[in-house]
Amino acid sequence: MILRRVPAGRRTWLALVPQRLDACFFSSVPSQPVPPLAQTLQGYLKALEPLLPPQELSHTRRMVQEFGRSGGLGPQLQEGLERRAMLTKNWISPSWVQWAYLESRQPLPVHSSPAISLPRRDYNGWRSQLVFASKLIAAVLDFKAKINTGQLPVEHMRGKPLCMELYPLLFSSCRIPGPKHDYVTHHRRSPTHITVVRNYQFFQLEVYNSDGSRLTESQIHSQLLRIRSQSWKTDKEPMGILTSEHRHTWGQAYNRLLTDKLNRESVRMIETGLFSLCLDSPVMRISDEKYASRKAAQVLHGGGTFSNSGNRWFDKTLQFVVGEDGSWGLLYEQATAEGPPIATLLHHILDYCEKPDPKRAPLVPLPMPKKLYFHIDREIKRDIEHAKQNLDILINDLDVNVFNFKRFGKELPKQHRLSPHSFIQVAMQLAYYRVHNEVCATCDMVSQRMFRGGRTEFVRSPINQTLRFILAFDDASLSREAKVQLFREAVDAYSELIAQAFKGHGIDRHLLGLKLQAIEEGYSIPKVFMDTAYGVATHWKLRTGQVPANTDSVMCFGPLVPDGYAICYNPQADHVHFSITAFNCCEETNAEKLALTLKDTLCRLQELLQPTV
């Protein structure tokens, strides 16, 4: 089944999952509340205080008060959101997905789709690459079987069950480009094939036997060997590069591509496949120091048109990348997938890979994997050349810095009764200030899956307590004890914002909901959202995210604004994995400098808490 495309209003972005999954995934999860309007407006003004001079803040405060006054526009829009909350599964998630992802016209690589790079496997060479890839495919199919049979345990956070609705939607789903907005297709009656890409050539690989049983690892391996034997040539046009384009440009090329029957059938096979496997060619060897950064960049964008970028179909929800040098990872599309469910999937894969192949291969002949062909006319050839140029420009503009901070991990903050998440957030604010001599608007993406259909919320920083600590950090007139107290206040205050978000009382999605509600009811955009302060508060120079995992993985994504950074981190007990990205075209930002400053800042914070003398 393909999801319907809704032409106007707030479009339904994903169809309901099969009914038999409802009880397992939804029953114990409450609806997401609409926060009180006064509380959100007060929180918004608080978030502006560290960012605006007093005169501008006074102007904005008057505007916010007018918006929120009794009988004013704010309460009227609030009533509209509360009605929506009563009538729909979730009052904000569909609007957020539509606004943040499907209506965005920026290219998916770097700007949108996150990559997760995992620890290098202990192999080198194509033979071992195919053995591991076979194991990985079997592991993912095993995970899917647990979803289909209701065996996937319901996850919990802080003792509360989480909504599991995203899991069934990870497979056989794909984003489709459109002229003004994209949409998502999801095939309920899951097809039985995956797509394998090697040397820019796509193959349809059936992964189930005729009786419905999954192929064994040895069967999958034999099929991957066949694919390798059919994909020696390296002079093929990289069709996947088209999906890296600006969404409007790709949408036009997509429509041209699908006028041909052969192309239409090949594209449909890619879009309907359970997931994609990208068998990447070797990349240039570099120093061990830079290897982690290169490895993450390869998963994120493929390394460019002379490397493996042609092995991607960026619209696909799940793309597993396996290199010949033991590198591997996952690239996912955010309209359907999110970090925590992806981390659960990867944890299952790692566990599965430690076990021997449980099944012997039956002695039955397997059909040859089907190579997907494309008819490339002059116009499509021109589209590919333009896409190659634009992607290489984007990739060359992105600086990726991945490092493992080994001095301490999440146990140190815990020893001092501080939240590791909030500890790192304050450290990043301090590091940014030490590089740029100013604070900036920062978003920290946290989950809302404790609510039915919940997606994410942005926790905003800096906050007043953080700014006070930052300004005091290098003040020689203050005692260590005073600085520790200010640091503790900053971390605890940020933890309180996180706690409010987990209750469904964050401010960012609520403000967006009010703005979109005004548009839907036919009003002009309220002045509070046209105010300069709102632009400053949402110009996210620091895009951050914690994706804790049980393995030494690191997530990587690009900045949200040209003069910003993206920082992702995975705290382990005694170390923390970081990735920092910035654009080279901006003279003010430097990922390496911020990385070095962040390392030094973390060491100095340890010294502050645990002085050696």
Coordinates of C-alpha atoms in Angstrom, one line a residue:
M1 CA 0.0 0.0 0.0
I2 CA 1.2 3.5 -0.8
L3 CA 0.3 6.4 1.5
R4 CA -2.0 8.9 0.1
R5 CA -0.8 12.3 -0.8
V6 CA -2.9 15.0 0.8
P7 CA -2.9 18.2 -1.3
A8 CA -3.7 20.9 1.2
G9 CA -3.7 21.9 4.8
R10 CA -1.8 19.8 7.3
R11 CA -1.1 16.7 5.3
T12 CA -1.1 13.2 6.7
W13 CA 2.5 12.1 6.3
L14 CA 2.2 8.5 7.3
A15 CA -0.7 6.1 7.3
L16 CA -1.7 4.1 10.3
V17 CA 0.4 1.0 11.0
P18 CA -1.3 -2.4 10.9
Q19 CA -4.0 -2.7 13.6
R20 CA -2.4 -5.8 15.2
L21 CA 0.6 -3.7 16.2
D22 CA -1.6 -1.0 17.9
A23 CA -2.0 -2.9 21.2
C24 CA 1.7 -3.6 21.6
F25 CA 2.9 -0.1 20.6
F26 CA 0.3 2.4 21.7
S27 CA -2.0 1.2 24.5
S28 CA 0.0 2.5 27.5
V29 CA 1.2 5.8 26.0
P30 CA -0.8 9.0 26.8
S31 CA -1.6 11.8 24.4
Q32 CA 0.8 14.7 24.1
P33 CA -0.5 17.7 26.1
V34 CA -0.7 21.2 24.8
P35 CA 1.4 23.3 27.2
P36 CA -0.3 26.3 29.0
L37 CA 0.0 29.4 26.8
A38 CA 1.2 31.7 29.6
Q39 CA 3.9 29.1 30.6
T40 CA 5.3 28.9 27.1
L41 CA 5.3 32.7 26.6
Q42 CA 7.1 33.1 29.9
G43 CA 9.6 30.4 28.9
Y44 CA 10.2 32.1 25.5
L45 CA 11.0 35.4 27.2
K46 CA 13.4 33.7 29.6
A47 CA 15.2 32.0 26.7
L48 CA 15.7 35.4 25.0
E49 CA 17.3 37.1 28.0
P50 CA 20.8 35.8 27.4
L51 CA 20.6 36.6 23.7
L52 CA 19.1 40.1 23.5
P53 CA 20.1 43.6 24.8
P54 CA 17.7 45.1 27.3
Q55 CA 16.0 47.5 24.9
E56 CA 15.2 44.9 22.4
L57 CA 14.0 42.5 25.1
S58 CA 11.6 45.2 26.4
H59 CA 10.2 45.7 22.9
T60 CA 9.7 41.9 22.5
R61 CA 8.2 41.6 26.0
R62 CA 5.5 44.1 25.1
M63 CA 4.8 42.2 21.9
V64 CA 4.5 38.9 23.7
Q65 CA 2.2 40.4 26.3
E66 CA -0.1 41.7 23.6
F67 CA -0.1 38.3 21.9
G68 CA -1.0 36.5 25.1
R69 CA -3.5 38.9 26.7
S70 CA -7.0 37.7 27.6
G71 CA -9.2 37.9 24.5
G72 CA -6.2 38.3 22.2
L73 CA -5.0 36.2 19.3
G74 CA -2.8 33.9 21.4
P75 CA -5.6 32.4 23.5
Q76 CA -7.7 32.0 20.4
L77 CA -5.0 30.0 18.7
Q78 CA -4.4 28.1 21.9
E79 CA -8.0 26.9 21.8
G80 CA -7.5 25.8 18.2
L81 CA -4.5 23.6 19.3
E82 CA -6.5 22.2 22.2
R83 CA -9.3 21.2 19.9
R84 CA -6.8 19.6 17.6
A85 CA -5.3 17.7 20.5
M86 CA -8.8 16.2 21.3
L87 CA -9.5 15.2 17.7
T88 CA -6.1 13.9 16.5
K89 CA -3.5 11.3 17.6
N90 CA -0.9 14.1 18.1
W91 CA -1.5 17.8 17.8
I92 CA 2.0 18.8 16.6
S93 CA 4.0 15.8 15.2
P94 CA 2.4 15.7 11.7
S95 CA 2.8 19.5 11.4
W96 CA 6.4 19.3 12.6
V97 CA 7.4 16.6 10.1
Q98 CA 5.7 18.5 7.3
W99 CA 7.3 21.9 8.2
A100 CA 10.8 20.7 9.3
Y101 CA 11.4 18.0 6.7
L102 CA 8.9 17.6 3.9
E103 CA 8.6 21.3 3.1
S104 CA 12.3 21.9 3.4
R105 CA 13.9 22.3 -0.1
Q106 CA 17.5 21.8 1.0
P107 CA 19.4 18.7 -0.1
L108 CA 19.0 15.6 2.1
P109 CA 22.8 14.8 2.5
V110 CA 24.5 17.0 5.1
H111 CA 21.5 19.3 5.7
S112 CA 19.0 16.7 6.9
S113 CA 19.8 13.0 7.0
P114 CA 22.0 11.9 9.9
A115 CA 24.6 9.2 9.7
I116 CA 25.8 6.9 12.4
S117 CA 29.3 5.6 12.1
L118 CA 30.1 2.4 14.1
P119 CA 33.4 0.8 15.3
R120 CA 35.5 -0.6 12.5
R121 CA 35.0 -4.3 11.9
D122 CA 38.2 -6.5 12.1
Y123 CA 38.6 -7.2 8.4
N124 CA 40.1 -5.7 5.3
G125 CA 39.1 -6.8 1.8
W126 CA 36.0 -7.5 -0.3
R127 CA 35.6 -11.2 0.8
S128 CA 35.2 -10.3 4.4
Q129 CA 33.1 -7.3 3.4
L130 CA 30.5 -9.6 1.8
V131 CA 30.5 -12.0 4.8
F132 CA 29.8 -9.2 7.2
A133 CA 27.2 -7.6 4.9
S134 CA 25.4 -11.0 4.8
K135 CA 25.3 -11.1 8.6
L136 CA 24.1 -7.5 8.7
I137 CA 21.2 -8.2 6.3
A138 CA 20.2 -11.3 8.3
A139 CA 20.3 -9.3 11.6
V140 CA 18.0 -6.5 10.1
L141 CA 15.6 -9.1 8.9
D142 CA 15.6 -10.7 12.3
F143 CA 14.8 -7.3 13.9
K144 CA 11.9 -6.8 11.4
A145 CA 10.5 -10.2 12.3
K146 CA 10.4 -9.2 15.9
I147 CA 8.4 -6.1 15.0
N148 CA 6.0 -8.1 12.8
T149 CA 5.3 -10.7 15.5
G150 CA 5.0 -8.2 18.3
Q151 CA 8.1 -9.5 20.1
L152 CA 9.9 -6.2 20.2
P153 CA 9.8 -5.1 23.9
V154 CA 8.2 -1.8 24.6
E155 CA 11.0 0.7 25.5
H156 CA 10.9 2.8 28.6
M157 CA 12.5 6.1 29.6
R158 CA 12.5 7.3 33.3
G159 CA 10.1 4.5 34.0
K160 CA 7.5 5.5 31.4
P161 CA 6.7 3.5 28.3
L162 CA 7.6 5.0 24.9
C163 CA 5.5 5.1 21.7
M164 CA 6.8 2.5 19.3
E165 CA 4.9 3.5 16.2
L166 CA 8.0 4.4 14.2
Y167 CA 9.4 0.9 14.2
P168 CA 7.0 -0.7 11.6
L169 CA 7.5 2.4 9.4
L170 CA 11.3 2.0 9.1
F171 CA 11.0 -0.6 6.4
S172 CA 9.7 -0.4 2.8
S173 CA 9.4 3.4 3.2
C174 CA 10.9 6.2 1.1
R175 CA 10.6 9.9 0.7
I176 CA 9.3 11.1 -2.7
P177 CA 10.3 14.6 -4.1
G178 CA 7.6 17.1 -5.0
P179 CA 7.6 20.7 -6.4
K180 CA 6.6 22.4 -3.2
H181 CA 6.8 19.6 -0.6
D182 CA 7.8 16.0 -0.5
Y183 CA 5.7 13.1 0.8
V184 CA 6.5 9.6 2.2
T185 CA 5.5 6.3 0.8
H186 CA 5.1 3.3 3.1
H187 CA 4.2 -0.2 1.8
R188 CA 2.1 -2.1 4.4
R189 CA 2.3 -5.4 2.6
S190 CA 6.1 -5.4 2.9
P191 CA 7.9 -6.4 -0.3
T192 CA 10.3 -9.3 0.0
H193 CA 13.4 -7.6 -1.5
I194 CA 16.1 -5.2 -0.5
T195 CA 18.2 -3.0 -2.8
V196 CA 22.0 -3.6 -3.0
V197 CA 24.2 -0.9 -4.6
R198 CA 27.8 -1.5 -5.8
N199 CA 29.8 0.6 -8.3
Y200 CA 26.7 2.8 -8.7
Q201 CA 24.7 -0.2 -9.9
F202 CA 21.4 -1.2 -8.2
F203 CA 20.2 -4.7 -7.7
Q204 CA 16.9 -6.2 -6.4
L205 CA 17.8 -8.9 -4.0
E206 CA 15.0 -11.2 -2.8
V207 CA 15.6 -12.0 0.9
Y208 CA 12.8 -14.5 1.5
N209 CA 12.2 -18.0 0.2
S210 CA 9.0 -18.9 -1.6
D211 CA 7.7 -20.4 1.6
G212 CA 8.1 -17.0 3.4
S213 CA 11.2 -18.1 5.4
R214 CA 14.1 -15.7 5.5
L215 CA 17.3 -16.4 3.5
T216 CA 20.1 -17.8 5.6
E217 CA 23.4 -15.9 5.9
S218 CA 25.1 -18.3 3.6
Q219 CA 22.3 -17.9 1.0
I220 CA 22.6 -14.1 1.2
H221 CA 26.3 -14.4 0.9
S222 CA 26.1 -16.4 -2.3
Q223 CA 23.7 -13.8 -3.7
L224 CA 26.1 -11.0 -2.8
L225 CA 28.8 -12.8 -4.6
R226 CA 26.6 -12.9 -7.7
I227 CA 26.0 -9.2 -7.4
R228 CA 29.7 -8.5 -7.2
S229 CA 30.3 -10.6 -10.3
Q230 CA 27.6 -8.5 -12.2
S231 CA 28.9 -5.1 -11.1
W232 CA 32.6 -5.0 -12.1
K233 CA 32.3 -2.1 -14.5
T234 CA 32.9 1.3 -12.9
D235 CA 31.9 3.5 -15.8
K236 CA 28.2 3.5 -15.0
E237 CA 26.2 6.7 -14.5
P238 CA 25.7 7.4 -10.8
M239 CA 21.9 7.5 -10.8
G240 CA 21.7 7.9 -7.0
I241 CA 23.5 11.2 -7.2
L242 CA 20.2 12.7 -8.4
T243 CA 18.7 12.2 -5.0
S244 CA 21.3 14.5 -3.5
E245 CA 20.0 17.6 -5.3
H246 CA 17.9 20.5 -4.0
R247 CA 14.5 19.0 -3.5
H248 CA 12.7 21.1 -6.2
T249 CA 15.5 20.3 -8.7
W250 CA 15.3 16.6 -7.9
G251 CA 11.5 16.7 -8.1
Q252 CA 11.7 18.0 -11.7
A253 CA 14.4 15.4 -12.7
Y254 CA 12.3 12.7 -10.9
N255 CA 9.3 13.5 -13.1
R256 CA 11.4 13.4 -16.2
L257 CA 13.0 10.1 -15.1
L258 CA 9.6 8.4 -14.5
T259 CA 8.3 9.2 -18.0
D260 CA 10.2 6.1 -19.1
K261 CA 8.7 2.7 -18.2
L262 CA 12.1 1.1 -17.5
N263 CA 13.1 3.9 -15.2
R264 CA 9.8 3.8 -13.5
E265 CA 10.1 0.1 -12.7
S266 CA 13.7 0.5 -11.4
V267 CA 12.8 3.4 -9.2
R268 CA 9.8 1.6 -7.8
M269 CA 12.0 -1.3 -6.8
I270 CA 14.3 1.0 -4.9
E271 CA 11.5 2.8 -3.2
T272 CA 9.6 -0.3 -2.2
G273 CA 12.6 -2.3 -1.0
L274 CA 12.8 -3.1 2.7
F275 CA 16.1 -1.1 3.0
S276 CA 19.2 -0.5 1.0
L277 CA 22.7 -1.9 1.4
C278 CA 25.6 0.1 0.0
L279 CA 28.7 -1.9 -0.7
D280 CA 31.4 0.9 -0.8
S281 CA 34.7 0.7 -2.6
P282 CA 38.0 1.4 -0.7
V283 CA 38.8 5.0 0.1
M284 CA 42.1 6.7 0.2
R285 CA 44.1 5.7 3.3
I286 CA 44.8 8.5 5.8
S287 CA 46.3 8.9 9.3
D288 CA 44.6 7.2 12.2
E289 CA 44.0 10.6 13.7
K290 CA 41.7 11.6 10.9
Y291 CA 40.3 8.1 10.1
A292 CA 37.2 8.5 12.4
S293 CA 36.3 11.8 10.7
R294 CA 36.7 10.3 7.2
K295 CA 34.7 7.2 8.2
A296 CA 31.8 9.3 9.5
A297 CA 31.9 11.5 6.4
Q298 CA 31.7 8.5 4.1
V299 CA 28.5 7.3 5.7
L300 CA 27.1 10.8 5.8
H301 CA 27.6 11.7 2.1
G302 CA 29.6 9.0 0.4
G303 CA 32.8 11.1 -0.1
G304 CA 31.9 12.7 -3.4
T305 CA 31.3 11.7 -7.0
F306 CA 34.7 10.2 -7.4
S307 CA 34.2 8.1 -4.3
N308 CA 30.9 6.4 -3.1
S309 CA 28.2 9.0 -3.3
G310 CA 26.8 7.3 -6.3
N311 CA 26.1 4.3 -4.1
R312 CA 23.3 6.1 -2.2
W313 CA 19.6 6.7 -2.8
F314 CA 19.3 9.5 -0.2
D315 CA 15.4 9.4 -0.2
K316 CA 15.5 5.8 1.2
T317 CA 14.6 5.6 4.9
L318 CA 17.3 3.1 5.8
Q319 CA 20.7 2.8 4.0
F320 CA 23.3 0.5 5.6
V321 CA 26.9 1.3 4.4
V322 CA 29.6 -1.4 4.5
G323 CA 33.1 -0.6 3.3
E324 CA 35.9 -2.9 2.2
D325 CA 38.2 -1.6 5.0
G326 CA 35.9 -2.7 7.8
S327 CA 34.1 0.7 8.1
W328 CA 30.3 0.6 8.4
G329 CA 27.3 2.6 9.4
L330 CA 23.8 3.7 8.7
L331 CA 22.3 6.7 7.0
Y332 CA 18.6 7.4 7.6
E333 CA 16.0 9.9 6.4
Q334 CA 14.4 11.9 9.3
A335 CA 10.8 12.3 8.0
T336 CA 10.3 8.6 9.1
A337 CA 13.2 7.6 11.3
E338 CA 14.7 9.0 14.5
G339 CA 17.9 8.5 16.5
P340 CA 16.7 6.4 19.5
P341 CA 14.8 3.7 17.4
I342 CA 17.8 3.6 15.0
A343 CA 20.1 3.1 18.0
T344 CA 17.9 0.2 19.2
L345 CA 18.1 -1.4 15.7
L346 CA 21.9 -1.0 15.6
H347 CA 22.2 -2.6 19.1
H348 CA 20.2 -5.6 17.8
I349 CA 22.5 -5.9 14.8
L350 CA 25.6 -5.9 17.0
D351 CA 24.2 -8.5 19.3
Y352 CA 23.1 -10.7 16.4
C353 CA 26.6 -10.4 14.8
E354 CA 28.1 -12.0 17.9
K355 CA 26.1 -15.2 17.3
P356 CA 26.9 -18.0 14.8
D357 CA 24.6 -18.5 11.8
P358 CA 21.7 -20.4 13.3
K359 CA 20.5 -22.0 10.1
R360 CA 21.9 -24.3 7.4
A361 CA 21.3 -23.2 3.9
P362 CA 18.6 -25.4 2.2
L363 CA 19.8 -27.0 -1.1
V364 CA 17.4 -25.0 -3.3
P365 CA 18.4 -22.9 -6.3
L366 CA 18.0 -19.2 -5.8
P367 CA 17.0 -16.8 -8.6
M368 CA 19.7 -14.4 -9.8
P369 CA 19.5 -11.0 -8.2
K370 CA 17.9 -8.6 -10.7
K371 CA 19.9 -5.8 -11.9
L372 CA 18.0 -2.5 -12.2
Y373 CA 18.6 -0.7 -15.5
F374 CA 17.9 2.9 -16.4
H375 CA 17.4 4.6 -19.7
I376 CA 19.4 7.7 -19.6
D377 CA 18.6 10.3 -22.2
R378 CA 20.3 13.6 -22.8
E379 CA 18.2 15.5 -20.2
I380 CA 18.8 12.9 -17.5
K381 CA 22.5 12.9 -18.3
R382 CA 22.5 16.7 -17.9
D383 CA 20.7 16.4 -14.6
I384 CA 23.3 13.9 -13.3
E385 CA 26.2 16.2 -14.3
H386 CA 24.6 19.1 -12.4
A387 CA 23.9 17.0 -9.4
K388 CA 27.5 15.7 -9.3
Q389 CA 28.8 19.3 -9.4
N390 CA 26.5 20.5 -6.7
L391 CA 27.2 17.5 -4.4
D392 CA 30.9 17.9 -4.7
I393 CA 30.6 21.6 -3.8
L394 CA 28.5 20.7 -0.7
I395 CA 30.9 17.9 0.4
N396 CA 34.0 20.1 0.0
D397 CA 32.3 22.8 2.0
L398 CA 31.7 20.5 5.0
D399 CA 34.3 20.1 7.7
V400 CA 33.8 17.0 9.8
N401 CA 35.7 16.5 13.1
V402 CA 35.1 13.3 15.0
F403 CA 37.0 12.5 18.2
N404 CA 36.8 10.3 21.3
F405 CA 37.3 12.3 24.5
K406 CA 39.0 9.8 26.8
R407 CA 39.7 11.8 29.9
F408 CA 36.3 10.9 31.5
G409 CA 32.8 9.9 30.6
K410 CA 29.3 10.1 32.1
E411 CA 30.4 8.6 35.4
L412 CA 32.3 11.7 36.5
P413 CA 29.2 14.0 36.4
K414 CA 27.2 11.2 38.1
Q415 CA 29.8 11.1 41.0
H416 CA 29.0 14.8 41.6
R417 CA 25.2 14.3 41.3
L418 CA 25.1 16.1 38.0
S419 CA 23.3 15.1 34.8
P420 CA 25.8 14.0 32.2
H421 CA 23.6 15.3 29.4
S422 CA 23.3 18.8 31.0
F423 CA 27.0 18.7 32.0
I424 CA 28.0 18.3 28.4
Q425 CA 25.5 21.0 27.2
V426 CA 26.9 23.6 29.6
A427 CA 30.4 22.5 28.5
M428 CA 29.6 23.1 24.9
Q429 CA 28.1 26.6 25.6
L430 CA 31.3 27.5 27.5
A431 CA 33.5 26.1 24.6
Y432 CA 31.6 28.1 22.1
Y433 CA 31.9 31.3 24.1
R434 CA 35.7 30.7 24.5
V435 CA 36.0 30.5 20.7
H436 CA 33.6 33.3 19.6
N437 CA 33.4 35.5 22.7
E438 CA 29.6 35.4 22.6
V439 CA 26.8 33.0 23.3
C440 CA 24.4 31.8 20.6
A441 CA 21.0 30.3 20.1
T442 CA 21.3 26.5 20.7
C443 CA 18.9 23.7 20.1
D444 CA 19.1 20.3 21.8
M445 CA 16.8 17.7 20.3
V446 CA 15.1 15.5 22.9
S447 CA 12.5 12.8 22.5
Q448 CA 8.8 13.1 22.9
R449 CA 8.1 9.4 22.4
M450 CA 6.6 9.1 25.9
F451 CA 3.5 10.5 24.1
R452 CA 1.5 8.8 21.4
G453 CA 2.8 9.8 18.0
G454 CA 5.4 12.0 19.8
R455 CA 8.6 12.9 17.9
T456 CA 11.0 15.5 19.2
E457 CA 11.3 18.8 21.1
F458 CA 14.0 21.5 21.0
V459 CA 15.4 22.5 24.4
R460 CA 16.7 26.0 24.1
S461 CA 19.9 27.4 25.5
P462 CA 21.8 29.3 26.8
I463 CA 19.8 30.1 29.9
N464 CA 20.6 32.8 32.5
Q465 CA 22.3 30.4 34.8
T466 CA 24.6 29.2 32.0
L467 CA 25.5 32.8 31.1
R468 CA 26.4 33.6 34.7
F469 CA 28.7 30.6 34.9
I470 CA 30.3 31.4 31.6
L471 CA 31.1 35.0 32.6
A472 CA 32.4 33.8 35.9
F473 CA 34.6 31.0 34.6
D474 CA 37.8 33.1 34.0
D475 CA 37.1 35.6 36.7
A476 CA 40.2 35.4 39.0
S477 CA 38.4 37.2 41.8
L478 CA 35.9 34.4 42.3
S479 CA 36.8 31.4 44.4
R480 CA 36.7 27.8 43.1
E481 CA 33.8 27.1 45.4
A482 CA 31.8 30.0 43.9
K483 CA 32.5 28.8 40.4
V484 CA 31.5 25.2 41.3
Q485 CA 28.2 26.5 42.7
L486 CA 27.5 28.5 39.6
F487 CA 28.3 25.5 37.4
R488 CA 26.0 23.3 39.5
E489 CA 23.2 25.9 39.2
A490 CA 23.7 26.0 35.4
V491 CA 23.6 22.2 35.0
D492 CA 20.6 21.8 37.4
A493 CA 18.7 24.5 35.7
Y494 CA 19.2 22.9 32.3
S495 CA 18.2 19.5 33.7
E496 CA 14.9 21.2 34.8
L497 CA 14.3 22.3 31.2
I498 CA 14.8 18.7 30.1
A499 CA 12.4 17.5 32.7
Q500 CA 9.8 20.0 31.5
A501 CA 10.2 18.8 27.9
F502 CA 9.7 15.2 29.0
K503 CA 6.4 16.3 30.5
G504 CA 5.4 17.7 27.2
H505 CA 5.9 21.3 28.4
G506 CA 8.7 22.4 26.0
I507 CA 8.3 25.8 24.3
D508 CA 9.6 25.3 20.7
R509 CA 7.0 23.0 19.2
H510 CA 4.3 24.9 21.0
L511 CA 5.4 28.2 19.5
L512 CA 5.5 26.5 16.0
G513 CA 2.1 25.1 16.6
L514 CA 0.7 28.5 17.4
K515 CA 2.3 30.0 14.3
L516 CA 0.9 27.3 12.0
Q517 CA -2.5 27.4 13.6
A518 CA -2.7 31.1 12.8
I519 CA -1.9 30.4 9.1
E520 CA -4.5 27.6 9.1
E521 CA -7.2 29.8 10.5
G522 CA -6.5 32.4 7.8
Y523 CA -4.7 35.0 9.9
S524 CA -1.5 36.9 9.0
I525 CA 1.5 35.5 10.8
P526 CA 1.4 37.0 14.3
K527 CA 3.8 39.9 14.9
V528 CA 5.5 38.0 17.7
F529 CA 6.8 35.5 15.0
M530 CA 7.9 38.3 12.7
D531 CA 9.8 40.1 15.4
T532 CA 13.6 40.3 15.1
A533 CA 14.0 38.5 18.4
Y534 CA 12.2 35.4 17.0
G535 CA 14.7 35.3 14.2
V536 CA 17.6 35.5 16.6
A537 CA 16.2 32.9 18.9
T538 CA 15.7 30.4 16.0
H539 CA 19.0 31.0 14.2
W540 CA 20.5 27.9 15.7
K541 CA 24.2 28.4 15.5
L542 CA 24.6 25.3 17.7
R543 CA 22.6 22.2 16.6
T544 CA 23.2 19.6 19.2
G545 CA 22.0 16.1 20.0
Q546 CA 22.8 13.3 22.4
V547 CA 22.3 9.8 21.0
P548 CA 23.3 7.5 23.8
A549 CA 24.0 4.0 22.6
N550 CA 25.4 0.8 24.1
T551 CA 28.3 0.9 21.6
D552 CA 31.1 3.2 20.5
S553 CA 29.1 4.8 17.7
V554 CA 28.9 8.4 16.8
M555 CA 26.2 10.3 14.9
C556 CA 27.0 13.0 12.4
F557 CA 24.9 15.7 10.7
G558 CA 25.4 19.1 9.2
P559 CA 24.8 22.6 10.8
L560 CA 21.3 24.1 10.5
V561 CA 22.7 27.6 9.5
P562 CA 25.7 28.6 7.3
D563 CA 27.5 30.2 10.2
G564 CA 26.8 27.5 12.7
Y565 CA 28.0 24.1 14.0
A566 CA 26.4 20.7 14.6
I567 CA 27.6 18.7 17.6
C568 CA 26.5 15.2 18.4
Y569 CA 27.7 13.1 21.3
N570 CA 27.5 9.6 22.7
P571 CA 28.5 9.5 26.4
Q572 CA 30.0 6.2 27.6
A573 CA 31.0 5.4 31.2
D574 CA 34.7 6.6 30.8
H575 CA 34.7 8.4 27.5
V576 CA 32.5 10.5 25.2
H577 CA 32.3 10.3 21.4
F578 CA 31.8 13.6 19.7
S579 CA 31.3 14.8 16.1
I580 CA 31.5 18.4 15.1
T581 CA 30.6 19.8 11.7
A582 CA 30.9 23.3 10.2
F583 CA 30.9 24.9 6.7
N584 CA 34.3 25.9 5.3
C585 CA 32.7 28.8 3.5
C586 CA 32.1 30.6 6.8
E587 CA 35.3 32.3 8.0
E588 CA 34.0 32.6 11.5
T589 CA 33.5 28.9 12.2
N590 CA 36.1 26.2 12.5
A591 CA 35.2 22.6 13.6
E592 CA 38.8 21.7 14.5
K593 CA 39.2 24.8 16.7
L594 CA 35.9 24.2 18.5
A595 CA 36.8 20.5 19.0
L596 CA 40.2 21.4 20.6
T597 CA 38.5 24.1 22.8
L598 CA 35.8 21.6 23.8
K599 CA 38.4 19.0 24.9
D600 CA 40.2 21.7 26.9
T601 CA 37.0 22.9 28.4
L602 CA 36.0 19.5 29.6
C603 CA 39.4 19.0 31.2
R604 CA 39.1 22.3 32.9
L605 CA 35.7 21.5 34.2
Q606 CA 37.1 18.2 35.6
E607 CA 39.8 20.3 37.3
L608 CA 37.2 22.6 38.7
L609 CA 35.2 19.7 40.2
Q610 CA 38.3 17.6 41.2
P611 CA 41.3 19.9 41.8
T612 CA 44.6 18.1 41.8
V613 CA 46.2 20.4 44.3

